[in-house]
CSV table of C-alpha atoms in Angstrom, one decimal:
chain,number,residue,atom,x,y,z
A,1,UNK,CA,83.9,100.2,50.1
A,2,UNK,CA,84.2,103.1,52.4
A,3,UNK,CA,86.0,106.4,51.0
A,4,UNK,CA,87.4,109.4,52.2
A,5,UNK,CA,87.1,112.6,50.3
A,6,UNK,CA,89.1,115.8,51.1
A,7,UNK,CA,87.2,119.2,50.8
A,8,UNK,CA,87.8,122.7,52.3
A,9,UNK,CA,91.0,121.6,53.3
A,10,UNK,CA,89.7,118.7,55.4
A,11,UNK,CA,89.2,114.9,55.5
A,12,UNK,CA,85.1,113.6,55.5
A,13,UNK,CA,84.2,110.4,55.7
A,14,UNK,CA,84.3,107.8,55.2
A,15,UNK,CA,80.9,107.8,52.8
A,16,UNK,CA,79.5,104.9,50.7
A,17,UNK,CA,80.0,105.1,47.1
A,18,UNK,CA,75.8,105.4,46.3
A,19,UNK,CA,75.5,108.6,49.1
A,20,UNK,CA,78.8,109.8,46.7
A,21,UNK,CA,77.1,109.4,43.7
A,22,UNK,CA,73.4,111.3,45.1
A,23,UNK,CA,76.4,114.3,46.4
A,24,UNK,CA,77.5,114.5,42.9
A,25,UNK,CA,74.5,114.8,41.4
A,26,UNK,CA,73.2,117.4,43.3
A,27,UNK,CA,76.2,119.2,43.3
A,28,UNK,CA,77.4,119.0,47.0
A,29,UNK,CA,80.7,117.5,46.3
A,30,UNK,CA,82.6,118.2,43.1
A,31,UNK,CA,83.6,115.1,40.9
A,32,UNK,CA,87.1,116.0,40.7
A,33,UNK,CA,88.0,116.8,44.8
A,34,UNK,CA,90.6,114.2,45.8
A,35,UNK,CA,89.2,110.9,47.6
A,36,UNK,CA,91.1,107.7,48.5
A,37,UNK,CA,89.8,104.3,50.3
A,38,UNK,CA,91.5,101.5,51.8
A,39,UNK,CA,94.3,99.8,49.9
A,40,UNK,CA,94.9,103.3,47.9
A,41,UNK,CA,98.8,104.4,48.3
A,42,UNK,CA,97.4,108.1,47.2
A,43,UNK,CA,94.8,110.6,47.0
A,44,UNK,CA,93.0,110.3,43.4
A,45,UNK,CA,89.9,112.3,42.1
A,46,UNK,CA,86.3,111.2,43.1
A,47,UNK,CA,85.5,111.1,39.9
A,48,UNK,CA,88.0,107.6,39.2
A,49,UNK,CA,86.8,105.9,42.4
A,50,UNK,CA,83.4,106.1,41.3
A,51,UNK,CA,83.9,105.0,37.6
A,52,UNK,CA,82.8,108.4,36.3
A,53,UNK,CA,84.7,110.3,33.2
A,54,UNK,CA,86.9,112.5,34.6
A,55,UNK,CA,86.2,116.9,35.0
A,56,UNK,CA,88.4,119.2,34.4
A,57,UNK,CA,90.6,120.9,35.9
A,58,UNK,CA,91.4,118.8,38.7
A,59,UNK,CA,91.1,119.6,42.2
A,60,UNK,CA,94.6,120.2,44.4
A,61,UNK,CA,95.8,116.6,45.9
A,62,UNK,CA,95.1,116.1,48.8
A,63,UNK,CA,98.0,116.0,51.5
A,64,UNK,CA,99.6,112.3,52.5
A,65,UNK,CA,97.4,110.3,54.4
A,66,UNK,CA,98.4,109.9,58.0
A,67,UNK,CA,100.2,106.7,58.9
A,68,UNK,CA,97.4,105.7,61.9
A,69,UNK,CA,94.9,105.2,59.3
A,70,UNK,CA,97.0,103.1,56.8
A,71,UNK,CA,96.6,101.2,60.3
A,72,UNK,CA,93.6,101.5,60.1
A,73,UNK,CA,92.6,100.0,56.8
A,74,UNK,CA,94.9,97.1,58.2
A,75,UNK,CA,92.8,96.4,61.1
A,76,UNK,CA,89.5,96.8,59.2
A,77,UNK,CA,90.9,94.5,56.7
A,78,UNK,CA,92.4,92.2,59.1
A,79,UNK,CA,88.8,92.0,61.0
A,80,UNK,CA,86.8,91.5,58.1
A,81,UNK,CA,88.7,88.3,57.1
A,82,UNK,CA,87.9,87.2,60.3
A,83,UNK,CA,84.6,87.9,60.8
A,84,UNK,CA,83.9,86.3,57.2
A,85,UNK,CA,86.2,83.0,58.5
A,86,UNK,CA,83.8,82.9,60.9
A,87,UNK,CA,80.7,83.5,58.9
A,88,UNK,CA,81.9,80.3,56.5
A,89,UNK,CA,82.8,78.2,59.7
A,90,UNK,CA,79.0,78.8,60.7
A,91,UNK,CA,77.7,78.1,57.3
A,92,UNK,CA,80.0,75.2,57.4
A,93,UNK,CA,78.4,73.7,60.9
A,94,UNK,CA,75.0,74.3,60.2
A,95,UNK,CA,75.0,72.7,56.2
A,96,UNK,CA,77.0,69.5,58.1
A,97,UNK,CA,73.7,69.4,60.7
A,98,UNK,CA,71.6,69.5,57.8
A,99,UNK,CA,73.2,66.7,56.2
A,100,UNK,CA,74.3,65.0,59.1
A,101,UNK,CA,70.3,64.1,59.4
A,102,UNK,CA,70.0,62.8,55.9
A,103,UNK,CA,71.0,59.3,55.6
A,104,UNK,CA,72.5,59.8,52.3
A,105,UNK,CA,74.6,62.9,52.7
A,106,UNK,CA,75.8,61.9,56.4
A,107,UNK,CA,79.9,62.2,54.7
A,108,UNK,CA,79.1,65.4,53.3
A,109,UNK,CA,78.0,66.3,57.1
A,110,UNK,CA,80.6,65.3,58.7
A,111,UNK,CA,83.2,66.6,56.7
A,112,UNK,CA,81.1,70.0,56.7
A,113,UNK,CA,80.8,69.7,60.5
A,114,UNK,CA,84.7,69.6,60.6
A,115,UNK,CA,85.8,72.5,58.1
A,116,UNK,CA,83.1,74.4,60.2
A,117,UNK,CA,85.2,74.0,63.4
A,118,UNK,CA,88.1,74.3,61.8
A,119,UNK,CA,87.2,78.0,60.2
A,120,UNK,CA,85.8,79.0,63.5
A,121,UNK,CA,88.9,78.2,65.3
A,122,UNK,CA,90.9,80.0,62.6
A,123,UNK,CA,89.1,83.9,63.1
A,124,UNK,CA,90.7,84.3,66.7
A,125,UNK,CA,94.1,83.3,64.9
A,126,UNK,CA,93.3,85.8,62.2
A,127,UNK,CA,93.0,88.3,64.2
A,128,UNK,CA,96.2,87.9,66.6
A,129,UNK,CA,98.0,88.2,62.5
A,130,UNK,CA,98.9,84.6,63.5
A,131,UNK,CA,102.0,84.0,60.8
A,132,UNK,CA,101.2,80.4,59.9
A,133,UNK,CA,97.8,81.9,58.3
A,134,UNK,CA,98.8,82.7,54.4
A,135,UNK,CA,100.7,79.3,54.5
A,136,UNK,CA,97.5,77.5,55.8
A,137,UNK,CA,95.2,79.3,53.1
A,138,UNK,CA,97.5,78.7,50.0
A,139,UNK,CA,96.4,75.2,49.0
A,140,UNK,CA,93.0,74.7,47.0
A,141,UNK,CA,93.1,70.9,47.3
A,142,UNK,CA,90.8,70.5,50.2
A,143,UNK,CA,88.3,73.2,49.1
A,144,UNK,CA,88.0,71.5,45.8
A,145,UNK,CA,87.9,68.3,47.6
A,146,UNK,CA,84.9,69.1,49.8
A,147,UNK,CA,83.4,71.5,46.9
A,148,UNK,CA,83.4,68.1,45.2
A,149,UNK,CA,81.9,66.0,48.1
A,150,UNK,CA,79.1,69.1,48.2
A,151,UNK,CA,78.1,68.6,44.7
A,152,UNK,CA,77.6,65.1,44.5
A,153,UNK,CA,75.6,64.9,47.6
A,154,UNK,CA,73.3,67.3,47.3
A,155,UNK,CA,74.8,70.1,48.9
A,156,UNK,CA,74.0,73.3,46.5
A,157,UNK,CA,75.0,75.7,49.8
A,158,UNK,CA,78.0,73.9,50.2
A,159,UNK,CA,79.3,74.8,46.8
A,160,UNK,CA,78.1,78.4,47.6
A,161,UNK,CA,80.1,78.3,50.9
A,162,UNK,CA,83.3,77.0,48.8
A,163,UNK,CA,83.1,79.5,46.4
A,164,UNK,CA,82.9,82.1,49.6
A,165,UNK,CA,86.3,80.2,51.4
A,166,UNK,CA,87.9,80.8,47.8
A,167,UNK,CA,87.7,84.3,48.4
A,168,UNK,CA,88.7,84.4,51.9
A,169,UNK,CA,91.4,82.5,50.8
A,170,UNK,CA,92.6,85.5,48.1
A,171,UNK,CA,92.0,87.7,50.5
A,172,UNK,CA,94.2,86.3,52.9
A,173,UNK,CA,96.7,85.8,50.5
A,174,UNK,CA,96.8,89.5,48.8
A,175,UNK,CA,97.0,90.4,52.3
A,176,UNK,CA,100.5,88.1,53.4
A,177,UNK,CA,102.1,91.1,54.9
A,178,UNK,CA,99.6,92.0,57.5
A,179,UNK,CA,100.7,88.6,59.1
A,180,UNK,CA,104.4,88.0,58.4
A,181,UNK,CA,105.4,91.8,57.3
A,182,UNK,CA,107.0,90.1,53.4
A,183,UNK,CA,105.7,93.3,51.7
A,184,UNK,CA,103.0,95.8,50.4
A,185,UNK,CA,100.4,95.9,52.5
A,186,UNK,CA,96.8,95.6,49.7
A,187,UNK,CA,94.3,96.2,52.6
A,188,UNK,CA,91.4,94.8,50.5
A,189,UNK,CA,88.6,94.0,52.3
C-alpha cells in the first residue's frame, strides 16, 4: 500500500513500501519521520508502517491530514473493489467458456458463466456506493456453493477465483460505510 511521509515540513508521496525501505537504508529518509497510508486515523512513525524496531527520539507528528484526502483513500478504495469485482466477473466468464466446452463440466460453466455476469454488472453499482451492496455481499452460501461445484468438476481456477470473491466480499464489508454512511470509514484496499 501507498504511504505518505511528512519531511521538512511537507507531505511526499505517496511511495511504495520497497522504495521506503532502499530510502532508509541509505539514509534519505529517517526511520522515525511521521508517515500514514490509507485507512490510518493518524500520522505514526515510518519506522511502524514498515515493520522496523522503532528509533529514538521520535520525529514531531505530523499535522492532521486534510479532509479531501480521507476522500481520497475512499475513492481509491471504493475503485479498487470495483475494478477487482470486475477482474473476478472476467475470470468468472472466461473459466464458464472453458468449461462450457467440456462435456463433463458444462454445470460448472454455466453457473461460472452467470456469477461472471453477475460480478460484472455489480462494479458500475460499486462505484455509484450503491447501498444494497454490503447487504448483497454478506452471505457465503453461494460462494461456497459454486466453490463446491468448482472442485468437483475440475475447476482448480474456480476455487482460486472463490477464494478471490471471499476477499472482495471482506472488503466490501469492512468498508459498509462508504455505501450507507453506518460508521468508520476502514478504507482498505
Amino acid at each position: 500500500m501507498d504511504i505518505w511521509i511528512y519531511q521538512n515540513n511537507q507531505r511526499h508521496g505517496p511511495y511504495a513500501e520497497p522504495a521506503l525501505h532502499d530510502w532508509i537504508n541509505q539514509g534519505r529518509v529517517q526511520p522515525d519521520v511521521p508517515a500514514w497510508k490509507a485507512g490510518m486515523q493518524e500520522w505514526a512513525p515510518l519506522s511502524s508502517l514498515l515493520g522496523l524496531p522503532p528509533s529514538l527520539p521520535q520525529a514531531t507528528v505530523a499535522p492532521p491530514w486534510p479532509a479531501a484526502a480521507a476522500g481520497n483513500a475512499a475513492e481509491h478504495t471504493i475503485r479498487t473493489i470495483a475494478s477487482y469485482e470486475k477482474i473476478s466477473g472476467i475470470i468468472w466468464l472466461i473459466l464458464g467458456i472453458v468449461q462450457c466446452l467440456s462435456l463433463i463440466a458444462i454445470i460448472a460453466g454455466v453457473w461460472n458463466i452467470v456469477a461472471g455476469i453477475s460480478r460484472i454488472r455489480a462494479a458500475p453499482l460499486i462505484l455509484q456506493r450503491h447501498p444494497g451492496i454490503p447487504a448483497a455481499f454478506e452471505g457465503v452460501g453461494m460462494l461456497i456453493a459454486i466453490g463446491l461445484v468448482n472442485l468437483f468438476l475440475g475447476g482448480f481456477i474456480g476455487v482460486i477465483a472463490v477464494i478471490f470473491d471471499f476477499v472482495i466480499r471482506d472488503m466490501v464489508l469492512k468498508n459498509r460505510a462508504l455505501f450507507d454512511g453506518s460508521g468508520p470509514v476502514h478504507a482498505h484496499a
